[in-house]
C-alpha cells in the first residue's frame, strides 16, 4: 500500500523540529482528518537555507512533510513557490489516492511560511498571488494524481 520511500520518511523523518527565530512560519490543517502541518523557514539572500517541520497527523502527512523539506532546502523563494504537491507525491514514489491531500498540505504549509516571511519583510512574490493562508482549504477535495 505504501512505498518504501513513504515508509522511510515516516519512520525516519528528515528536518523535524522548530527553527528558533524563523524568518517564516506556516501552519495549515484539516479538521476533517486532524492533520496539522507547521513549516519553519530561514531565508538568506532569498534562498531557503534551513527548513524544519512539525506535523501532527498520519504517516503520509509526516512523510509528505519530510520529503517536501528535502526538496525545498537550498531553493530560492521563487523556486520553492513552484514546488507542487504532485512533485511531493512523485518524490514519495506515490501515495494512495485517499492520502494525496497530505501532499497538498505540504505545499500549502510552505506557501504559508513564505507568505509569513514576505509579510514580515514587505516583499511580494508572483507565486503568492491569490494565496491567503487564512482560507479554509478542504484538502480532501483534491483530484487524484495519475502516474
Coordinates of N, CA, C and O in Angstrom, one line a residue:
X1 N 0.8 -1.2 0.0 CA 0.0 0.0 0.0 C 0.9 1.3 0.0 O 0.6 2.2 -0.7
X2 N 1.9 1.3 0.8 CA 2.8 2.5 0.9 C 4.2 2.1 0.3 O 4.6 1.0 0.5
X3 N 4.8 3.0 -0.4 CA 6.1 2.7 -1.0 C 7.2 2.7 0.1 O 7.0 3.2 1.2
X4 N 8.3 2.1 -0.2 CA 9.4 2.1 0.7 C 9.9 3.5 1.1 O 10.3 3.8 2.2
X5 N 9.8 4.4 0.1 CA 10.2 5.8 0.4 C 9.2 6.4 1.4 O 9.7 7.1 2.3
X6 N 7.9 6.2 1.3 CA 7.0 6.8 2.2 C 7.3 6.2 3.6 O 7.4 7.0 4.6
X7 N 7.5 4.9 3.7 CA 7.8 4.3 5.0 C 9.1 4.8 5.6 O 9.1 5.1 6.8
X8 N 10.1 5.0 4.8 CA 11.4 5.6 5.2 C 11.2 7.0 5.8 O 11.7 7.3 6.9
X9 N 10.5 7.8 5.1 CA 10.3 9.2 5.6 C 9.3 9.2 6.8 O 9.4 10.2 7.6
X10 N 8.4 8.3 6.9 CA 7.6 8.2 8.1 C 8.4 7.7 9.3 O 8.3 8.3 10.4
X11 N 9.2 6.7 9.1 CA 9.9 6.1 10.2 C 11.2 6.9 10.6 O 11.6 6.9 11.7
X12 N 11.7 7.6 9.6 CA 13.0 8.4 9.8 C 12.8 9.8 9.2 O 13.5 10.1 8.2
X13 N 11.9 10.5 9.7 CA 11.6 11.8 9.0 C 12.8 12.8 9.1 O 13.6 12.8 10.1
X14 N 13.0 13.5 8.0 CA 14.2 14.5 8.0 C 13.6 15.9 8.4 O 12.5 16.2 8.1
X15 N 14.5 16.7 8.9 CA 14.3 18.1 9.2 C 13.1 18.3 10.2 O 12.3 19.3 10.0
X16 N 12.9 17.4 11.2 CA 11.9 17.6 12.1 C 12.3 18.6 13.2 O 13.5 18.6 13.6
X17 N 11.4 19.4 13.6 CA 11.6 20.3 14.7 C 11.2 21.7 14.4 O 10.5 22.0 13.4
X18 N 11.7 22.7 15.2 CA 11.4 24.1 15.1 C 12.7 24.8 14.8 O 13.8 24.4 15.1
X19 N 12.6 26.0 14.1 CA 13.7 26.9 13.9 C 13.5 28.1 14.8 O 12.5 28.8 14.7
X20 N 14.4 28.2 15.8 CA 14.3 29.4 16.6 C 14.5 30.7 15.8 O 15.4 30.7 15.0
X21 N 13.7 31.7 16.1 CA 13.7 32.9 15.3 C 13.6 32.7 13.8 O 14.3 33.3 13.0
X22 N 12.7 31.8 13.4 CA 12.4 31.5 12.0 C 12.0 32.8 11.3 O 11.4 33.7 11.8
X23 N 12.4 32.9 10.0 CA 12.0 34.0 9.2 C 10.6 33.9 8.7 O 9.9 34.9 8.4
X24 N 10.1 32.7 8.6 CA 8.7 32.5 8.2 C 8.2 31.2 8.8 O 8.9 30.2 8.9
X25 N 6.9 31.2 9.3 CA 6.3 30.0 9.8 C 4.9 29.9 9.2 O 4.1 30.9 9.1
X26 N 4.6 28.7 8.7 CA 3.3 28.5 8.0 C 2.7 27.3 8.7 O 3.3 26.3 8.8
X27 N 1.4 27.4 9.0 CA 0.7 26.3 9.6 C -0.7 26.1 8.8 O -1.4 27.1 8.6
X28 N -0.9 24.9 8.4 CA -2.2 24.6 7.8 C -2.7 23.3 8.4 O -1.9 22.5 9.0
X29 N -4.0 23.1 8.3 CA -4.6 21.9 8.9 C -5.9 21.6 8.3 O -6.5 22.4 7.6
X30 N -6.4 20.4 8.7 CA -7.7 20.0 8.2 C -8.4 19.3 9.4 O -8.0 18.3 9.8
X31 N -9.5 19.9 9.8 CA -10.2 19.4 10.9 C -10.9 18.1 10.6 O -11.1 17.3 11.5
X32 N -11.2 17.8 9.3 CA -11.9 16.5 9.0 C -11.0 15.3 9.3 O -11.4 14.3 9.8
X33 N -9.7 15.5 9.0 CA -8.8 14.3 9.2 C -7.8 14.5 10.4 O -7.2 13.6 10.9
X34 N -7.7 15.8 10.9 CA -6.9 16.0 12.1 C -5.4 16.3 11.7 O -4.6 16.5 12.6
X35 N -5.1 16.3 10.5 CA -3.7 16.6 10.1 C -3.4 18.1 10.3 O -4.1 18.9 9.8
X36 N -2.3 18.4 11.0 CA -1.9 19.8 11.1 C -0.4 19.8 10.8 O 0.4 19.0 11.4
X37 N 0.0 20.7 10.0 CA 1.4 20.8 9.5 C 1.9 22.2 9.7 O 1.2 23.2 9.3
X38 N 3.1 22.3 10.3 CA 3.7 23.6 10.5 C 5.1 23.5 9.9 O 5.9 22.6 10.2
X39 N 5.5 24.5 9.1 CA 6.8 24.6 8.4 C 7.5 25.9 8.9 O 6.8 26.9 8.9
X40 N 8.7 25.8 9.2 CA 9.6 26.9 9.6 C 10.7 27.1 8.5 O 11.3 26.1 8.1
X41 N 10.9 28.3 8.2 CA 12.0 28.6 7.2 C 12.9 29.7 7.7 O 12.5 30.6 8.4
X42 N 14.2 29.5 7.3 CA 15.2 30.5 7.5 C 15.6 30.9 6.1 O 15.9 30.1 5.2
X43 N 15.7 32.2 5.8 CA 16.0 32.7 4.5 C 17.3 33.6 4.5 O 17.4 34.5 5.3
X44 N 18.2 33.3 3.6 CA 19.4 34.0 3.5 C 19.6 34.3 2.0 O 19.6 33.4 1.1
X45 N 19.7 35.6 1.7 CA 19.8 36.1 0.3 C 18.8 35.5 -0.6 O 19.1 34.9 -1.7
X46 N 17.5 35.5 -0.2 CA 16.4 35.0 -1.0 C 16.4 33.5 -1.2 O 15.7 32.9 -2.1
X47 N 17.2 32.8 -0.4 CA 17.3 31.3 -0.5 C 16.9 30.7 0.8 O 17.3 31.2 1.9
X48 N 16.1 29.6 0.7 CA 15.7 28.9 1.9 C 16.9 28.1 2.4 O 17.2 27.0 1.9
X49 N 17.6 28.6 3.4 CA 18.8 28.0 3.9 C 18.6 26.9 4.9 O 19.4 26.0 5.1
X50 N 17.4 27.0 5.6 CA 17.1 26.0 6.6 C 15.5 25.8 6.6 O 14.8 26.8 6.4
X51 N 15.1 24.6 6.7 CA 13.6 24.4 6.8 C 13.4 23.2 7.7 O 14.1 22.2 7.7
X52 N 12.4 23.3 8.6 CA 12.0 22.3 9.5 C 10.5 22.2 9.6 O 9.8 23.1 9.2
X53 N 10.0 21.1 10.1 CA 8.6 20.9 10.2 C 8.2 20.2 11.5 O 9.0 19.5 12.1
X54 N 6.9 20.4 11.9 CA 6.3 19.7 12.9 C 4.9 19.3 12.3 O 4.2 20.2 11.9
X55 N 4.6 18.1 12.3 CA 3.3 17.6 11.8 C 2.6 16.7 12.8 O 3.2 15.8 13.3
X56 N 1.4 17.0 13.0 CA 0.5 16.1 13.8 C -0.4 15.5 12.8 O -1.2 16.2 12.1
X57 N -0.2 14.2 12.6 CA -1.1 13.6 11.6 C -0.6 12.1 11.3 O 0.2 11.6 12.0
X58 N -1.2 11.6 10.2 CA -0.9 10.2 9.8 C 0.5 10.1 9.2 O 1.2 11.1 8.9
X59 N 0.9 8.9 8.9 CA 2.2 8.6 8.3 C 2.4 9.3 7.0 O 3.5 9.8 6.7
X60 N 1.4 9.4 6.2 CA 1.5 10.1 4.9 C 1.8 11.5 5.1 O 2.6 12.1 4.3
X61 N 1.2 12.2 6.1 CA 1.4 13.6 6.3 C 2.8 13.8 6.8 O 3.5 14.8 6.4
X62 N 3.3 13.0 7.6 CA 4.7 13.1 8.1 C 5.7 12.9 7.0 O 6.6 13.6 6.8
X63 N 5.4 11.8 6.2 CA 6.3 11.6 5.0 C 6.3 12.7 4.0 O 7.3 13.1 3.5
X64 N 5.1 13.2 3.8 CA 5.0 14.4 2.8 C 5.7 15.6 3.3 O 6.4 16.3 2.6
X65 N 5.6 15.9 4.6 CA 6.4 17.0 5.2 C 7.9 16.8 5.1 O 8.6 17.7 4.7
X66 N 8.3 15.6 5.4 CA 9.7 15.3 5.4 C 10.3 15.4 4.0 O 11.3 16.1 3.8
X67 N 9.7 14.8 3.0 CA 10.2 14.8 1.7 C 10.1 16.3 1.1 O 11.0 16.7 0.4
X68 N 9.1 17.0 1.4 CA 8.9 18.4 1.0 C 10.1 19.2 1.5 O 10.7 20.0 0.7
X69 N 10.5 19.0 2.7 CA 11.6 19.8 3.2 C 12.9 19.5 2.5 O 13.8 20.4 2.3
X70 N 13.1 18.2 2.1 CA 14.3 17.8 1.3 C 14.3 18.5 0.0 O 15.3 18.9 -0.6
X71 N 13.1 18.6 -0.7 CA 13.0 19.2 -2.0 C 13.3 20.7 -1.9 O 14.0 21.2 -2.8
X72 N 12.8 21.3 -0.9 CA 12.8 22.8 -0.8 C 14.1 23.4 -0.3 O 14.5 24.5 -0.7
X73 N 14.8 22.7 0.6 CA 16.0 23.2 1.2 C 17.0 23.6 0.1 O 17.4 22.8 -0.7
X74 N 17.5 24.8 0.2 CA 18.5 25.3 -0.8 C 17.9 26.0 -2.0 O 18.7 26.6 -2.8
X75 N 16.6 25.9 -2.2 CA 15.9 26.6 -3.3 C 15.8 28.1 -3.0 O 15.6 28.5 -1.8
X76 N 15.7 28.9 -4.0 CA 15.3 30.3 -3.8 C 13.8 30.3 -3.5 O 13.1 29.4 -3.7
X77 N 13.4 31.5 -3.0 CA 11.9 31.6 -2.7 C 11.1 31.4 -3.9 O 10.1 30.6 -3.9
X78 N 11.5 32.0 -5.1 CA 10.8 31.8 -6.3 C 10.7 30.4 -6.8 O 9.7 29.9 -7.2
X79 N 11.9 29.7 -6.6 CA 11.9 28.2 -7.0 C 11.0 27.4 -6.1 O 10.3 26.5 -6.5
X80 N 11.1 27.7 -4.8 CA 10.3 27.0 -3.8 C 8.8 27.2 -4.0 O 8.0 26.2 -3.8
X81 N 8.4 28.3 -4.5 CA 7.0 28.6 -4.7 C 6.4 27.8 -5.9 O 5.2 27.7 -6.1
X82 N 7.3 27.3 -6.7 CA 6.9 26.5 -7.9 C 6.8 25.0 -7.5 O 6.4 24.2 -8.4
X83 N 7.2 24.6 -6.3 CA 7.1 23.2 -5.9 C 5.6 22.9 -5.7 O 4.9 23.6 -5.1
X84 N 5.2 21.8 -6.3 CA 3.8 21.4 -6.3 C 3.6 20.1 -5.5 O 4.5 19.4 -5.2
X85 N 2.3 19.9 -5.1 CA 2.0 18.6 -4.4 C 2.3 17.4 -5.3 O 2.7 16.4 -4.8
X86 N 2.2 17.6 -6.6 CA 2.5 16.5 -7.5 C 4.0 16.1 -7.4 O 4.3 14.9 -7.3
X87 N 4.9 17.1 -7.2 CA 6.3 16.8 -7.1 C 6.5 16.0 -5.7 O 7.4 15.1 -5.7
X88 N 5.8 16.4 -4.7 CA 5.9 15.7 -3.4 C 5.5 14.3 -3.5 O 6.2 13.4 -3.1
X89 N 4.3 14.1 -4.2 CA 3.9 12.7 -4.4 C 4.8 11.9 -5.2 O 5.2 10.7 -4.9
X90 N 5.4 12.5 -6.3 CA 6.3 11.7 -7.1 C 7.6 11.4 -6.3 O 8.2 10.3 -6.5
X91 N 8.1 12.3 -5.5 CA 9.3 12.1 -4.7 C 9.1 11.0 -3.7 O 10.0 10.3 -3.3
X92 N 7.8 10.8 -3.3 CA 7.5 9.7 -2.4 C 7.3 8.4 -3.1 O 7.0 7.3 -2.5
X93 N 7.3 8.4 -4.4 CA 7.0 7.2 -5.2 C 5.5 6.9 -5.2 O 5.1 5.7 -5.5
X94 N 4.7 7.9 -4.9 CA 3.2 7.7 -5.0 C 2.6 7.7 -3.6 O 3.3 7.4 -2.6
X95 N 1.4 8.0 -3.5 CA 0.6 7.9 -2.3 C -0.8 7.3 -2.7 O -1.3 7.5 -3.8
X96 N -1.4 6.6 -1.8 CA -2.8 6.1 -2.0 C -3.7 7.3 -2.3 O -3.5 8.4 -1.7
X97 N -4.6 7.2 -3.2 CA -5.5 8.3 -3.6 C -6.1 9.0 -2.4 O -6.2 10.3 -2.4
X98 N -6.5 8.3 -1.4 CA -7.1 8.9 -0.2 C -6.1 9.7 0.7 O -6.5 10.3 1.6
X99 N -4.8 9.6 0.4 CA -3.8 10.3 1.1 C -3.1 11.4 0.3 O -2.2 12.1 0.9
X100 N -3.5 11.6 -0.9 CA -2.9 12.7 -1.7 C -3.1 14.1 -1.0 O -2.2 14.9 -1.2
X101 N -4.1 14.2 -0.3 CA -4.3 15.5 0.4 C -3.2 15.9 1.3 O -2.9 17.1 1.5
X102 N -2.4 14.9 1.8 CA -1.3 15.2 2.6 C -0.2 16.0 1.9 O 0.5 16.8 2.4
X103 N 0.0 15.7 0.6 CA 0.9 16.4 -0.2 C 0.5 17.8 -0.5 O 1.3 18.8 -0.6
X104 N -0.8 18.0 -0.5 CA -1.4 19.4 -0.7 C -1.1 20.2 0.6 O -0.8 21.4 0.5
X105 N -1.2 19.6 1.7 CA -0.9 20.2 3.0 C 0.5 20.7 3.0 O 0.8 21.9 3.4
X106 N 1.4 19.9 2.5 CA 2.8 20.3 2.5 C 3.0 21.5 1.6 O 3.7 22.5 2.0
X107 N 2.4 21.5 0.4 CA 2.5 22.7 -0.5 C 1.9 23.9 0.1 O 2.5 25.0 0.1
X108 N 0.8 23.8 0.8 CA 0.1 24.9 1.4 C 0.9 25.5 2.6 O 1.0 26.7 2.8
X109 N 1.5 24.6 3.4 CA 2.2 25.0 4.6 C 3.5 25.8 4.1 O 3.9 26.8 4.8
X110 N 4.1 25.3 3.1 CA 5.3 26.0 2.6 C 4.9 27.4 2.1 O 5.5 28.4 2.4
X111 N 3.8 27.5 1.3 CA 3.3 28.8 0.9 C 3.0 29.7 2.1 O 3.3 30.9 2.0
X112 N 2.4 29.2 3.1 CA 2.0 29.9 4.3 C 3.3 30.5 5.0 O 3.3 31.6 5.4
X113 N 4.4 29.7 5.0 CA 5.6 30.1 5.6 C 6.2 31.2 4.8 O 6.7 32.2 5.3
X114 N 6.2 31.1 3.5 CA 6.8 32.1 2.6 C 5.9 33.4 2.7 O 6.4 34.5 2.7
X115 N 4.6 33.2 2.8 CA 3.7 34.4 3.0 C 4.0 35.1 4.2 O 4.1 36.4 4.3
X116 N 4.3 34.4 5.3 CA 4.7 35.0 6.6 C 6.0 35.8 6.5 O 6.1 36.9 6.9
X117 N 6.9 35.1 5.8 CA 8.2 35.8 5.6 C 8.0 37.1 4.7 O 8.6 38.1 5.1
X118 N 7.3 37.0 3.7 CA 7.0 38.1 2.8 C 6.3 39.2 3.6 O 6.7 40.4 3.4
X119 N 5.3 38.9 4.4 CA 4.6 39.9 5.1 C 5.5 40.6 6.1 O 5.4 41.8 6.3
X120 N 6.4 39.9 6.8 CA 7.3 40.5 7.8 C 8.4 41.4 7.1 O 8.9 42.2 7.8
X121 N 8.6 41.1 5.8 CA 9.7 41.8 5.2 C 9.3 42.7 4.0 O 10.1 43.2 3.2
X122 N 8.0 43.0 4.0 CA 7.4 43.9 2.9 C 7.8 43.4 1.5 O 8.3 44.2 0.7
X123 N 7.7 42.1 1.2 CA 8.1 41.6 -0.1 C 6.9 41.0 -0.7 O 5.9 40.6 -0.1
X124 N 6.9 40.9 -2.1 CA 5.9 40.3 -2.8 C 6.5 39.3 -3.8 O 7.6 39.5 -4.3
X125 N 5.8 38.2 -4.0 CA 6.2 37.1 -4.9 C 5.1 36.7 -5.8 O 3.9 36.5 -5.3
X126 N 5.3 36.6 -7.1 CA 4.3 36.2 -8.0 C 3.6 34.9 -7.6 O 2.4 34.7 -7.8
X127 N 4.4 34.0 -7.0 CA 3.8 32.7 -6.7 C 2.8 32.7 -5.5 O 2.2 31.7 -5.2
X128 N 2.7 33.9 -4.8 CA 1.8 34.0 -3.7 C 0.5 34.8 -4.1 O -0.4 35.0 -3.3
X129 N 0.5 35.2 -5.4 CA -0.7 35.9 -5.9 C -2.0 35.1 -5.6 O -2.0 33.9 -6.1
X130 N -2.9 35.7 -5.0 CA -4.2 35.0 -4.7 C -4.2 34.0 -3.5 O -5.2 33.5 -3.2
X131 N -3.0 33.8 -2.9 CA -2.9 32.9 -1.8 C -3.3 33.6 -0.5 O -2.8 34.7 -0.3
X132 N -4.1 33.0 0.3 CA -4.5 33.5 1.6 C -4.4 32.4 2.6 O -5.2 31.4 2.5
X133 N -3.4 32.5 3.5 CA -3.2 31.3 4.4 C -4.4 31.1 5.4 O -4.6 30.1 5.9
X134 N -5.3 32.2 5.4 CA -6.5 32.1 6.3 C -7.6 31.3 5.6 O -8.6 30.9 6.2
X135 N -7.5 31.1 4.3 CA -8.5 30.3 3.6 C -8.6 28.9 4.2 O -7.6 28.3 4.4
X136 N -9.8 28.4 4.3 CA -10.1 27.1 4.8 C -10.1 26.1 3.7 O -11.2 25.8 3.1
X137 N -9.0 25.7 3.2 CA -8.9 24.7 2.1 C -9.3 23.4 2.6 O -8.9 22.9 3.6
X138 N -10.2 22.7 1.8 CA -10.5 21.3 2.1 C -9.6 20.4 1.3 O -9.8 20.2 0.2
X139 N -8.5 20.0 2.0 CA -7.5 19.2 1.3 C -7.9 17.8 0.9 O -7.2 17.1 0.2
X140 N -9.2 17.4 1.3 CA -9.7 16.1 0.8 C -10.4 16.2 -0.5 O -10.7 15.2 -1.1
X141 N -10.6 17.4 -1.0 CA -11.3 17.6 -2.3 C -10.3 17.7 -3.5 O -10.6 18.3 -4.5
X142 N -9.1 17.1 -3.3 CA -8.1 17.2 -4.4 C -8.4 16.1 -5.5 O -9.0 15.1 -5.2
X143 N -8.0 16.4 -6.6 CA -8.1 15.5 -7.7 C -7.0 14.4 -7.6 O -5.9 14.8 -7.3
X144 N -7.4 13.2 -7.9 CA -6.4 12.1 -7.9 C -5.3 12.3 -8.9 O -5.6 12.8 -10.0
X145 N -4.1 12.1 -8.5 CA -2.9 12.3 -9.4 C -2.7 11.0 -10.1 O -2.6 9.9 -9.5
X146 N -2.6 11.0 -11.4 CA -2.2 9.8 -12.2 C -0.8 9.8 -12.6 O -0.2 10.8 -12.9
X147 N -0.2 8.6 -12.6 CA 1.2 8.4 -13.0 C 1.3 7.7 -14.3 O 0.5 6.8 -14.6

